[in-house]
Coordinates of C-alpha atoms and ligand atoms in Angstrom, one line a residue:
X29 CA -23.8 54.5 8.7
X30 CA -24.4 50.7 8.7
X31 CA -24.5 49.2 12.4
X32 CA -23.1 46.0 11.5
X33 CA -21.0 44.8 9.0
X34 CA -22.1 41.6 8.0
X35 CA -19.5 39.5 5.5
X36 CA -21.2 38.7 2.7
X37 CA -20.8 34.7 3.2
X38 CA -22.4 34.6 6.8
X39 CA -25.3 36.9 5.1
X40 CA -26.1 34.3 2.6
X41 CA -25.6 31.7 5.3
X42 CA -27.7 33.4 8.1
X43 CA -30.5 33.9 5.1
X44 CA -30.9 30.7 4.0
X45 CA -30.6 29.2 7.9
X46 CA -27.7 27.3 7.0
X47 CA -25.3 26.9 10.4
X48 CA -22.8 30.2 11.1
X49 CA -20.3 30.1 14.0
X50 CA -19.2 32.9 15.3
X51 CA -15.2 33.4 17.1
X52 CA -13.9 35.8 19.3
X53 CA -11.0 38.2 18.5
X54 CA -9.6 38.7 21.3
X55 CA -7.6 35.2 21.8
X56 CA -5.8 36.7 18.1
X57 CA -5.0 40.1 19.4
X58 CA -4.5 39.8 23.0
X59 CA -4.3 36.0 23.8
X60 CA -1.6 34.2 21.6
X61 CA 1.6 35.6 20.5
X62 CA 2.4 36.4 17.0
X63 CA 2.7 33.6 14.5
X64 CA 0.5 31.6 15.9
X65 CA -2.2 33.9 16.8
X66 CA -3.3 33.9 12.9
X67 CA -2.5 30.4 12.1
X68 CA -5.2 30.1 14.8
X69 CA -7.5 32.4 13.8
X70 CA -7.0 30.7 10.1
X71 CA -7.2 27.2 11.8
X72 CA -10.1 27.3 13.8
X73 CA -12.1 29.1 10.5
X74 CA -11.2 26.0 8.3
X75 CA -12.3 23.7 10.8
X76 CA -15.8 25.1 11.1
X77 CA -16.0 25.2 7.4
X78 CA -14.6 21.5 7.0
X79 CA -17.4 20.6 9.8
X80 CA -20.0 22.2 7.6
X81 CA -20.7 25.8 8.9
X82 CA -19.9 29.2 7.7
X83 CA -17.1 30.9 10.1
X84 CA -17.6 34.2 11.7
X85 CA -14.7 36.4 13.5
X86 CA -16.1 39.2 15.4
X87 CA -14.0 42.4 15.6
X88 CA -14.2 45.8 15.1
X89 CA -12.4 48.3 12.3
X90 CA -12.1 51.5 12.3
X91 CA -15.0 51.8 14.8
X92 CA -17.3 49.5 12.7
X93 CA -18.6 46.2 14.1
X94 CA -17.7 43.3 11.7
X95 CA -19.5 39.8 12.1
X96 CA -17.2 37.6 9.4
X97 CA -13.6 39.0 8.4
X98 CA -11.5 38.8 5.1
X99 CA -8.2 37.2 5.2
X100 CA -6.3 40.6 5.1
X101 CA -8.6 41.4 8.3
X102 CA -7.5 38.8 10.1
X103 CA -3.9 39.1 9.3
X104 CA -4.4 42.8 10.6
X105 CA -6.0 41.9 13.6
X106 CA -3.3 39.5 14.6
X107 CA -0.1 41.9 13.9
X108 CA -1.2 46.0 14.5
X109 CA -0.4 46.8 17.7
X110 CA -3.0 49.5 18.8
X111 CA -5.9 46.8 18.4
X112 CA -8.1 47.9 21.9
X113 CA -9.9 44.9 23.7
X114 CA -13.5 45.2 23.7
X115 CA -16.5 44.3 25.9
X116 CA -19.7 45.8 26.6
X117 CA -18.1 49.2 28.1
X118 CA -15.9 49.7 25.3
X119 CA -18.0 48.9 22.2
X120 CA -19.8 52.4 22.2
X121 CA -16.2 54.7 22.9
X122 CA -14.4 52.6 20.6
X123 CA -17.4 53.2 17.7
X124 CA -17.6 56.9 18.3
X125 CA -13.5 57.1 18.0
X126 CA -13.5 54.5 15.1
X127 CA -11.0 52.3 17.0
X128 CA -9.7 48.9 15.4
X129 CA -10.8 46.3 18.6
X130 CA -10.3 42.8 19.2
X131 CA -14.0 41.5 20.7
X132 CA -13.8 38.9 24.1
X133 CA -16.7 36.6 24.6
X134 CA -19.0 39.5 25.6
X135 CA -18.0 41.6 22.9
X136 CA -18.5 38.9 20.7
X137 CA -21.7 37.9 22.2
X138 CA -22.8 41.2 21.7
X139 CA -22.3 41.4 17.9
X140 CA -23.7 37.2 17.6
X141 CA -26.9 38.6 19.1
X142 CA -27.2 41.4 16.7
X143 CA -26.4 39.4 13.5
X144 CA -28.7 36.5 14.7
X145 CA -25.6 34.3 15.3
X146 CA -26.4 30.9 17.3
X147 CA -23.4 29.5 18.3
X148 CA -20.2 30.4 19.3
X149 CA -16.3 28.7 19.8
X150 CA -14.0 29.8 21.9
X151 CA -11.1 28.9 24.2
X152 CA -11.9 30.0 27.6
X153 CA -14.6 32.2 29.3
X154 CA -13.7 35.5 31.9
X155 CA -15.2 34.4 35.1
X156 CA -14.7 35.7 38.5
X157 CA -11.1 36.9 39.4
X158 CA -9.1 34.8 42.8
X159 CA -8.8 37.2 45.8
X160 CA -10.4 40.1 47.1
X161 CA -10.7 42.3 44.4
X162 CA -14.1 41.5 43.0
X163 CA -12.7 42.0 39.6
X164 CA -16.0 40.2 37.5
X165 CA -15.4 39.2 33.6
X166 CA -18.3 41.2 31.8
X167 CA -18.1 37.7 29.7
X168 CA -20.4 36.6 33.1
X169 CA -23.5 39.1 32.5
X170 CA -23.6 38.7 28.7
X171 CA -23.7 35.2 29.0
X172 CA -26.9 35.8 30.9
X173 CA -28.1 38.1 28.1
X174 CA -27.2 36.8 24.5
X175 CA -29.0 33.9 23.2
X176 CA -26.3 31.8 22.1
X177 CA -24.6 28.5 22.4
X178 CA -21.0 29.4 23.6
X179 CA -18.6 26.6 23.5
X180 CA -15.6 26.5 25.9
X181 CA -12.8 24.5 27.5
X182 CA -14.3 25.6 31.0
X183 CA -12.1 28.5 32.3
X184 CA -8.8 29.0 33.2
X185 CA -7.7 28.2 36.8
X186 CA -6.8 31.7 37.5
X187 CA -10.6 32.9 38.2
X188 CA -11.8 31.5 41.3
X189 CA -13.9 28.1 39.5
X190 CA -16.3 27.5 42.1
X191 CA -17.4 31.7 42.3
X192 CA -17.7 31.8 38.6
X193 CA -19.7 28.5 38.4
X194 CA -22.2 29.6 41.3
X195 CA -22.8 33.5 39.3
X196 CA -23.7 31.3 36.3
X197 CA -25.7 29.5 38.7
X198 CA -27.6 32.9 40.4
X199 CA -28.1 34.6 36.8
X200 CA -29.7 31.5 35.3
X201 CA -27.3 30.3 33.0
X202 CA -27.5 26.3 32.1
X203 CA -23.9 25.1 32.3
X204 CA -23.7 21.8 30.4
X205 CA -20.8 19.2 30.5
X206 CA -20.4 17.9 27.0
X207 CA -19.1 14.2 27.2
X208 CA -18.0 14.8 31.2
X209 CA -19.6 15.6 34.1
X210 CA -17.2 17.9 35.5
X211 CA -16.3 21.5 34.9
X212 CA -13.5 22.0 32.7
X213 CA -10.1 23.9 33.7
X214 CA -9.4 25.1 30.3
X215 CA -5.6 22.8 30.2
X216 CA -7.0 20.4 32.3
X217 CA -9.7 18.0 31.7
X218 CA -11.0 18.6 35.4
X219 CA -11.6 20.8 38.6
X220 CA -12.8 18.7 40.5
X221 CA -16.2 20.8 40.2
X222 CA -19.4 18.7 39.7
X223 CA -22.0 19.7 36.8
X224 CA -25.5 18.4 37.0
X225 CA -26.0 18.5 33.8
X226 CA -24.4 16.4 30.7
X227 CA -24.7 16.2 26.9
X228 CA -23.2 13.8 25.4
X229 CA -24.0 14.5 21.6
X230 CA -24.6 17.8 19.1
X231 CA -28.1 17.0 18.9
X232 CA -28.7 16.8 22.6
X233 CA -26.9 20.4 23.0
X234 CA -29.1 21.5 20.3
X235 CA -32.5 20.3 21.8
X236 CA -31.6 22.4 25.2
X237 CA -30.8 25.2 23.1
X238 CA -34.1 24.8 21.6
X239 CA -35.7 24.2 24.8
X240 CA -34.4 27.5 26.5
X241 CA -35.4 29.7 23.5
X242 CA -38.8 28.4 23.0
X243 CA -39.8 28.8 26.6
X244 CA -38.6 32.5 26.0
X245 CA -35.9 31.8 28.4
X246 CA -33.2 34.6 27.8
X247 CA -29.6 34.1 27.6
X248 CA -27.5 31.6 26.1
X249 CA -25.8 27.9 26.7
X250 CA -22.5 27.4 28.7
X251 CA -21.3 24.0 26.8
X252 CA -17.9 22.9 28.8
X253 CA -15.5 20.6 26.6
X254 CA -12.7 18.7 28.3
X255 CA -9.3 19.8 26.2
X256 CA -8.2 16.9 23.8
X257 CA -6.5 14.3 26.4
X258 CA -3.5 14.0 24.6
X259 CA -2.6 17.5 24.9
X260 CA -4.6 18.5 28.5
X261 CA -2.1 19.0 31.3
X262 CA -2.3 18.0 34.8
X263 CA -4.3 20.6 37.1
X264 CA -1.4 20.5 40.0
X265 CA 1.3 21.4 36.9
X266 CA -0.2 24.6 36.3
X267 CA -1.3 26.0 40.1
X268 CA 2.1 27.0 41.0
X269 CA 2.5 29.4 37.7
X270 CA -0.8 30.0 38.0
X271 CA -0.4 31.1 41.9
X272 CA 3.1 33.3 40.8
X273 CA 1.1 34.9 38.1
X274 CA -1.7 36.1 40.2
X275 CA 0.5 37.5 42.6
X276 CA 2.8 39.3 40.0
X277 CA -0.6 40.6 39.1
X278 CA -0.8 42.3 42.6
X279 CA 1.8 43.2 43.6
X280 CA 2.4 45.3 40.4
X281 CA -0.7 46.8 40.5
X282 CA -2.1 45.4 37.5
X283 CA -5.8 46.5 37.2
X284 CA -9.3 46.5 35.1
X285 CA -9.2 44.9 31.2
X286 CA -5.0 44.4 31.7
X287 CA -5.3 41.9 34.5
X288 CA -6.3 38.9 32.3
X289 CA -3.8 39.2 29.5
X290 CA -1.5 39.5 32.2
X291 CA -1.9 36.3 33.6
X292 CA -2.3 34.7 30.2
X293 CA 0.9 35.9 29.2
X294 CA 2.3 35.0 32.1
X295 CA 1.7 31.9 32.8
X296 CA 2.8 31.2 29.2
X297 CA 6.2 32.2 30.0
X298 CA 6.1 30.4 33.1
X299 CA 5.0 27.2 31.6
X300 CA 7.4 27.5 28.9
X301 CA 5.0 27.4 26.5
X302 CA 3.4 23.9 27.3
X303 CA 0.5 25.0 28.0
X304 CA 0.3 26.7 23.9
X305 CA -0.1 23.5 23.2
X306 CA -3.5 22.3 24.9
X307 CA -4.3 26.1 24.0
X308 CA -4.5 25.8 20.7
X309 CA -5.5 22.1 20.8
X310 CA -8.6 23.0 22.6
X311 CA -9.5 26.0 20.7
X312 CA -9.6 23.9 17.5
X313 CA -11.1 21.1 19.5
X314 CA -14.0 23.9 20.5
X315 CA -14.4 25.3 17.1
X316 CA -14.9 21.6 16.1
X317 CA -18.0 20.8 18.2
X318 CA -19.1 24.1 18.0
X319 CA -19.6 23.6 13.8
X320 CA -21.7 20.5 14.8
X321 CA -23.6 21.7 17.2
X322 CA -24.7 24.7 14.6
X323 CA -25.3 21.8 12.2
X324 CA -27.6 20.1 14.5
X325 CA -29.5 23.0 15.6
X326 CA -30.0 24.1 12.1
X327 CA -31.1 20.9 11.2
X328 CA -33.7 21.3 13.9
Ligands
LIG9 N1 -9.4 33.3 29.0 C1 -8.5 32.6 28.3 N2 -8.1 33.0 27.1 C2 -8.5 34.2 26.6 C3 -9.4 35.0 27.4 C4 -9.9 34.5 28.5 O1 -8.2 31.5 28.7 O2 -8.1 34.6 25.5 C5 -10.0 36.3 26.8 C6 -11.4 36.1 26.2 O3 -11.5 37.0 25.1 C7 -12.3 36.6 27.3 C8 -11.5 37.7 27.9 O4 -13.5 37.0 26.9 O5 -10.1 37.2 27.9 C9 -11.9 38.0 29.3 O6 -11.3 39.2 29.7 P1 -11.7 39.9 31.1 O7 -11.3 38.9 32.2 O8 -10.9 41.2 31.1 O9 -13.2 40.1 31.0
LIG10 MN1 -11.8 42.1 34.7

């Protein structure tokens, strides 16, 4: 049985070293509610062909890994209910029992490596849970691992920002500020966290990708962009949903792969939907930069 499932489109594209981008699954399945889950998925895929790259969304179907998905694909991703959630500890059970999955940024990380995708949009990254718990997104470790440009808002304020930032830090993974120099909090254009390094263009992105790959450097490229400014909301806004959420979390026990579509879904409610707004705005936004950023580096 094939490994991969490669979609026909981002074959020819990968062949002839034209510029692919991959997207996660997960945000469809487990991240957005339904309708606008596939409008998303539908949305971001237009805007990285309208910026000149061939889309990829990452899942898995009936146990078989899929790197570029029909429209009937999608639509199934973003409306069955028994679609699993998949990172690196999953892929292999949810193969053997032919499971339908949604892949997160490692899952997806893990398929972009194996199909010889180079960059990848997304909304937000897993990072290092608040509290105690030591609850650590696998996103962290296969940042560290896949060679590929991921493109982000930053990460949502309910990991603990300055722990995630510093494991990037310890496992050697460049965290680049495109057009700021702070870290990103996914709704809001700032943490308050410094980055020492900035890009302020596709190309430059694209020459420290280069630069990390041709030294043999392993492991990919944390590129932070701010959400769109007219739709980012103030960081002091969200902490007290954000601070309710988490402890709902605890205090009902929520544990492992459920905790952060939890607090997503949670804070959504608690925000009254607001913060959908700078969600979607900045996943498009992402999906954007990301397409130029493959352009560049395929260009290179
Ligand atoms: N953060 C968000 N939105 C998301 C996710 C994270 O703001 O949709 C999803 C991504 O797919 C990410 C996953 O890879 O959650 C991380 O889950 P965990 O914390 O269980 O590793
Ligand atoms: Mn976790």
């Amino acid at each position: 049985m094939e490994k991969l499932i490669v979609h026909p489109a981002v074959r020819a594209a990968l062949d002839a070293r034209r510029p692919v981008v991959a997207l996660e699954s997960t945000v469809i399945s487990h991240g957005l509610p339904w309708p606008e889950n596939l409008a998303l998925a539908r949305r971001m895929e237009a805007v990285v062909a309208a910026g000149g790259a061939q889309p990829a969304t990452v899942a898995l179907l009936q146990g078989r890994v899929h790197v570029g998905l029909d429209e009937a694909q999608l639509e199934h991703l973003a409306t069955a209910k028994d679609i699993w959630k998949i990172s690196r500890r999953d892929l292999a059970v949810a193969v053997a029992q032919q499971r339908d999955g949604a892949t997160t940024v490692a899952g997806t990380l893990i398929a972009s490596a194996w199909a010889g995708v180079r960059v990848f949009a997304t909304g937000g990254i897993g990072g290092v849970h608040r509290g105690a718990g030591q609850d650590i997104s696998a996103d962290l470790p296969e940042l560290a691992r896949a060679p590929v440009v991921v493109v982000c808002a930053g990460a949502k304020a309910i990991l603990d920002l300055p722990a995630t930032l510093e494991w990037l830090e310890t496992h050697g993974v460049p965290v680049i500020g495109y057009q700021t120099d702070e870290f990103p909090a996914f709704y809001s254009r700032t943490s308050g966290l410094k980055l020492e390094a900035r890009a302020d263009s596709p190309a430059a992105v694209a020459a420290m990708a280069r630069a990390l790959w041709d030294y043999g450097l392993s492991g990919g490229l944390l590129v932070c962009v701010p959400c769109p400014a007219e739709h980012a909301r103030p960081a002091a806004e969200m902490e007290a949903a954000i601070a309710q959420a988490v402890a709902e979390a605890d205090r009902q026990g929520v544990r492992g792969k459920a905790v952060t579509p939890f607090l997503l879904a949670r804070i959504a409610e608690l925000t009254h939907g607001e913060s959908k707004t700078a969600n979607l705005a900045l996943l498009e936004n992402n999906a954007r930069v990301a397409a130029q950023i493959a352009v560049a580096l395929a260009a290179g």
